[in-house]
Amino acid sequence: MSAKGKHRRPKQHRIARRLAFAGTGGPALALPLIGATTAGAAVTQPAVAPATSTLARPAVQPAVQPAAENAALPLTYSVVGGDTLSKIAADHSVSGGWQTLYADNRSVIGADPSVIRPGLTLRLGAAAKAAAARATAVTAAAVKPAATYANNLDGWIRESLDIMARHGIPGSYNGIHRNVMRESSGNPLAINNWDSNAAAGIPSKGLLQVIDPTFRAYHVPGTAMDSYDPVANITAACNYAAARYGSIDNVNGAY
């Protein structure tokens, strides 16, 4: 029996005493009434600690976007009836207009930019630039300075062999050297003034003792038109020996 004049507070469920309900008009969230100084305060931390970071994402996107943009750009265009370079350049926003389009494709269009055939494939934008870069690289390789050679018998023979290789003329270092030493002892200004050729007014000259008519007939383009020039003399003589004997390597005496 309760004491008179006193009221007993209704008992609450043990769990309810430890919970408070917080809400803003919607479903309420039950929060434990535990002090922030206790270990239980860590329960609320995942809500503010990011589980994943988005900081790395911008680094990935730029690598993907240019590829997608480039894929949308036409690299070539096939000419159809009624096309003109001006129309194609305008339709495809070619920087520099029809003049640039023509310059990039002159090798396939020809000398007259006003005449383009249906079915002709023109390079646009990146494709034209890539083709121009390849052409420049090929040209640079073609005009690349040749290796330097010593200004002596060894250098003259090696330079001649390189020229002979480009013209398909057979011969070896040993074959050339052996014949040079027999004919002139390595003197590029050697001349024979006593044999039948000399008597006929066409003396043998140079490292491989070539008469002027033979030198002119077998002169190799890219060498000097001078029978006393050591490289020109060797190369012309080897060209002559190849035509008559198969190779300078087959020559073992006067020829």
C-alpha positions as a printed NumPy array, in Angstrom:
array([[   0.   ,    0.   ,    0.   ],
       [   1.314,    3.412,   -0.927],
       [   1.807,    6.177,    1.585],
       [  -0.983,    8.679,    1.731],
       [  -0.444,   11.936,   -0.116],
       [   2.343,   10.556,   -2.326],
       [   2.083,    9.439,   -5.898],
       [   4.176,    6.737,   -7.37 ],
       [   5.824,    7.462,  -10.72 ],
       [   4.708,    4.939,  -13.277],
       [   7.422,    2.471,  -14.046],
       [   8.933,    2.639,  -17.466],
       [  10.391,   -0.246,  -19.322],
       [  14.106,   -0.568,  -18.565],
       [  15.049,   -0.131,  -22.235],
       [  12.767,    2.859,  -22.717],
       [  14.55 ,    4.68 ,  -19.908],
       [  17.748,    4.484,  -21.863],
       [  16.335,    5.793,  -25.168],
       [  15.197,    9.165,  -26.367],
       [  13.401,    9.743,  -29.614],
       [  14.5  ,   12.493,  -31.946],
       [  12.53 ,   13.422,  -35.041],
       [  11.632,   16.306,  -37.3  ],
       [   8.171,   15.424,  -38.381],
       [   9.156,   12.117,  -39.927],
       [  10.032,    8.76 ,  -38.468],
       [  11.982,    9.189,  -35.291],
       [  15.476,    7.821,  -34.758],
       [  16.204,    6.197,  -31.451],
       [  19.516,    7.441,  -30.034],
       [  21.215,    5.897,  -26.994],
       [  21.478,    8.304,  -24.094],
       [  25.155,    7.662,  -23.565],
       [  27.714,   10.366,  -22.905],
       [  30.154,   11.36 ,  -25.705],
       [  32.979,   10.506,  -23.357],
       [  32.066,    6.839,  -23.313],
       [  33.092,    4.243,  -25.859],
       [  29.548,    4.112,  -27.175],
       [  29.966,    7.564,  -28.786],
       [  31.855,    5.921,  -31.637],
       [  28.612,    4.466,  -32.909],
       [  27.732,    7.75 ,  -34.652],
       [  31.105,    8.192,  -36.387],
       [  30.452,    6.259,  -39.648],
       [  27.829,    8.848,  -40.571],
       [  30.484,   11.552,  -40.978],
       [  33.526,    9.504,  -42.039],
       [  33.44 ,    9.017,  -45.839],
       [  33.53 ,    5.345,  -46.766],
       [  35.002,    6.039,  -50.171],
       [  36.858,    8.997,  -51.651],
       [  36.01 ,   10.626,  -54.975],
       [  39.312,   12.482,  -55.168],
       [  40.793,    9.965,  -57.624],
       [  37.939,   10.143,  -60.126],
       [  38.92 ,   13.352,  -61.971],
       [  42.293,   11.769,  -62.815],
       [  40.537,    8.951,  -64.695],
       [  38.044,   11.027,  -66.669],
       [  40.522,   13.131,  -68.758],
       [  42.136,    9.946,  -70.065],
       [  38.778,    8.707,  -71.347],
       [  37.302,   11.907,  -72.725],
       [  39.916,   12.689,  -75.44 ],
       [  39.577,    9.174,  -76.84 ],
       [  35.818,    9.613,  -77.107],
       [  36.217,   13.02 ,  -78.714],
       [  38.788,   11.744,  -81.232],
       [  36.562,    8.803,  -82.098],
       [  33.855,   11.258,  -83.125],
       [  36.12 ,   13.077,  -85.559],
       [  36.189,   11.731,  -89.147],
       [  39.689,   10.857,  -90.281],
       [  38.962,   10.322,  -93.97 ],
       [  36.258,   11.294,  -96.41 ],
       [  35.163,    9.547,  -99.604],
       [  34.332,   11.991, -102.381],
       [  30.836,   11.751, -103.903],
       [  29.347,   13.342, -107.   ],
       [  28.892,   17.107, -106.697],
       [  31.594,   17.519, -104.05 ],
       [  34.137,   20.316, -104.145],
       [  37.096,   20.888, -101.868],
       [  35.42 ,   24.027, -100.525],
       [  32.242,   22.124,  -99.637],
       [  34.131,   19.271,  -97.983],
       [  36.333,   21.669,  -96.009],
       [  33.286,   23.606,  -94.797],
       [  31.267,   20.483,  -93.923],
       [  34.111,   19.052,  -91.868],
       [  35.425,   22.321,  -90.4  ],
       [  38.878,   21.846,  -91.881],
       [  41.207,   24.45 ,  -90.401],
       [  42.651,   26.494,  -93.246],
       [  39.769,   25.746,  -95.624],
       [  40.039,   24.045,  -98.989],
       [  43.633,   25.224,  -99.41 ],
       [  44.755,   23.143,  -96.424],
       [  42.609,   20.211,  -97.541],
       [  44.224,   20.347, -100.971],
       [  47.738,   20.676,  -99.572],
       [  47.175,   17.65 ,  -97.321],
       [  45.876,   15.557, -100.222],
       [  47.695,   16.905, -103.258],
       [  49.412,   13.579, -103.909],
       [  46.046,   11.9  , -104.527],
       [  44.156,   14.843, -106.061],
       [  46.762,   15.901, -108.574],
       [  47.788,   19.275, -109.938],
       [  44.242,   20.668, -110.372],
       [  42.354,   21.203, -107.089],
       [  39.119,   21.878, -108.989],
       [  38.988,   18.287, -110.225],
       [  38.227,   15.585, -107.661],
       [  36.863,   12.195, -108.649],
       [  34.02 ,   10.414, -106.819],
       [  35.394,    7.613, -104.694],
       [  38.622,    9.47 , -103.958],
       [  39.587,    9.155, -100.29 ],
       [  40.757,   12.389,  -98.676],
       [  42.518,   12.646,  -95.341],
       [  40.986,   15.023,  -92.823],
       [  42.279,   16.538,  -89.617],
       [  44.337,   14.123,  -87.543],
       [  44.763,   11.67 ,  -90.435],
       [  46.17 ,   14.388,  -92.674],
       [  48.538,   15.549,  -89.963],
       [  49.71 ,   11.986,  -89.324],
       [  50.295,   11.404,  -93.042],
       [  52.219,   14.676,  -93.313],
       [  54.334,   13.688,  -90.313],
       [  55.113,   10.322,  -91.915],
       [  56.036,   12.008,  -95.2  ],
       [  58.3  ,   14.417,  -93.353],
       [  59.969,   11.537,  -91.517],
       [  60.538,    9.665,  -94.782],
       [  61.948,   12.782,  -96.441],
       [  64.209,   13.434,  -93.467],
       [  65.456,    9.862,  -93.626],
       [  66.057,   10.174,  -97.369],
       [  68.138,   13.333,  -97.011],
       [  69.882,   12.22 ,  -93.842],
       [  73.567,   12.985,  -94.278],
       [  75.602,    9.946,  -95.227],
       [  78.222,    8.599,  -92.889],
       [  81.516,   10.426,  -92.976],
       [  84.449,    8.675,  -94.595],
       [  88.138,    9.125,  -94.08 ],
       [  89.966,   10.897,  -96.899],
       [  92.203,    7.958,  -97.63 ],
       [  92.075,    4.674,  -99.547],
       [  90.067,    2.95 ,  -96.821],
       [  87.472,    5.749,  -96.763],
       [  87.267,    5.919, -100.579],
       [  86.633,    2.19 , -100.866],
       [  83.992,    2.213,  -98.118],
       [  82.165,    5.183,  -99.654],
       [  82.248,    3.52 , -103.059],
       [  80.841,    0.299, -101.599],
       [  77.913,    2.213, -100.08 ],
       [  77.153,    3.872, -103.434],
       [  77.51 ,    0.537, -105.239],
       [  75.069,   -1.074, -102.812],
       [  72.452,    1.586, -103.585],
       [  72.877,    0.922, -107.331],
       [  73.069,   -2.851, -107.113],
       [  76.702,   -3.044, -108.246],
       [  78.497,   -6.119, -106.834],
       [  81.957,   -6.019, -105.284],
       [  83.799,   -6.461, -102.016],
       [  86.328,   -4.433, -100.048],
       [  89.039,   -7.02 , -100.63 ],
       [  88.315,   -7.26 , -104.353],
       [  88.581,   -3.492, -104.785],
       [  91.635,   -3.094, -102.568],
       [  93.531,   -5.89 , -104.324],
       [  92.962,   -4.382, -107.777],
       [  93.719,   -0.831, -106.654],
       [  97.072,   -1.855, -105.242],
       [  97.973,   -3.647, -108.469],
       [  96.818,   -0.863, -110.808],
       [  97.947,    2.302, -108.986],
       [  99.448,    1.395, -105.594],
       [  96.697,    3.547, -104.077],
       [  97.625,    6.785, -105.892],
       [  94.409,    8.512, -107.138],
       [  96.461,   10.68 , -109.558],
       [  98.24 ,    7.766, -111.215],
       [  98.307,    7.845, -115.052],
       [  99.71 ,    5.427, -117.633],
       [ 101.506,    7.327, -120.395],
       [ 103.232,    4.428, -122.147],
       [ 100.717,    1.675, -123.154],
       [  98.522,    1.405, -126.276],
       [  95.745,    3.451, -124.677],
       [  98.197,    6.269, -124.002],
       [  99.421,    6.025, -127.608],
       [  95.787,    6.396, -128.718],
       [  95.439,    9.545, -126.628],
       [  93.213,    8.002, -123.93 ],
       [  95.6  ,    7.075, -121.097],
       [  94.395,    5.025, -118.13 ],
       [  93.848,    7.181, -115.022],
       [  93.187,    7.011, -111.32 ],
       [  93.064,    4.307, -108.684],
       [  91.741,    1.581, -110.996],
       [  93.308,    2.934, -114.214],
       [  90.18 ,    3.667, -116.241],
       [  90.291,    5.355, -119.652],
       [  88.001,    8.358, -120.116],
       [  85.528,    6.698, -122.567],
       [  85.003,    3.797, -120.158],
       [  84.689,    6.164, -117.219],
       [  81.984,    8.208, -118.967],
       [  80.094,    5.112, -120.141],
       [  80.005,    3.522, -116.667],
       [  79.915,    6.652, -114.531],
       [  77.541,    6.21 , -111.58 ],
       [  75.149,    9.086, -110.753],
       [  75.926,   10.772, -107.47 ],
       [  79.684,   10.688, -107.994],
       [  81.922,   13.328, -109.521],
       [  82.332,   13.435, -113.304],
       [  86.108,   13.276, -112.862],
       [  88.104,   10.121, -113.489],
       [  90.736,   11.307, -110.997],
       [  88.161,   11.536, -108.215],
       [  88.894,    8.407, -106.126],
       [  85.285,    7.496, -105.286],
       [  84.027,    8.179, -108.806],
       [  86.932,    6.203, -110.294],
       [  86.396,    3.144, -108.082],
       [  82.631,    3.138, -108.581],
       [  82.779,    3.497, -112.37 ],
       [  85.485,    0.821, -112.647],
       [  83.44 ,   -1.592, -110.504],
       [  80.373,   -0.869, -112.631],
       [  82.381,   -1.693, -115.76 ],
       [  83.886,   -4.844, -114.165],
       [  80.398,   -6.016, -113.129],
       [  79.129,   -5.629, -116.704],
       [  82.092,   -7.431, -118.246],
       [  83.28 ,   -9.919, -115.594],
       [  80.371,  -10.166, -113.145],
       [  82.209,   -8.358, -110.358],
       [  85.447,   -6.565, -109.568],
       [  86.139,   -9.586, -107.355],
       [  86.612,  -11.669, -110.528],
       [  89.326,   -9.364, -111.872],
       [  92.86 ,  -10.574, -111.143],
       [  94.841,   -8.79 , -113.864],
       [  94.657,   -6.094, -116.5  ],
       [  91.081,   -5.516, -117.588]])
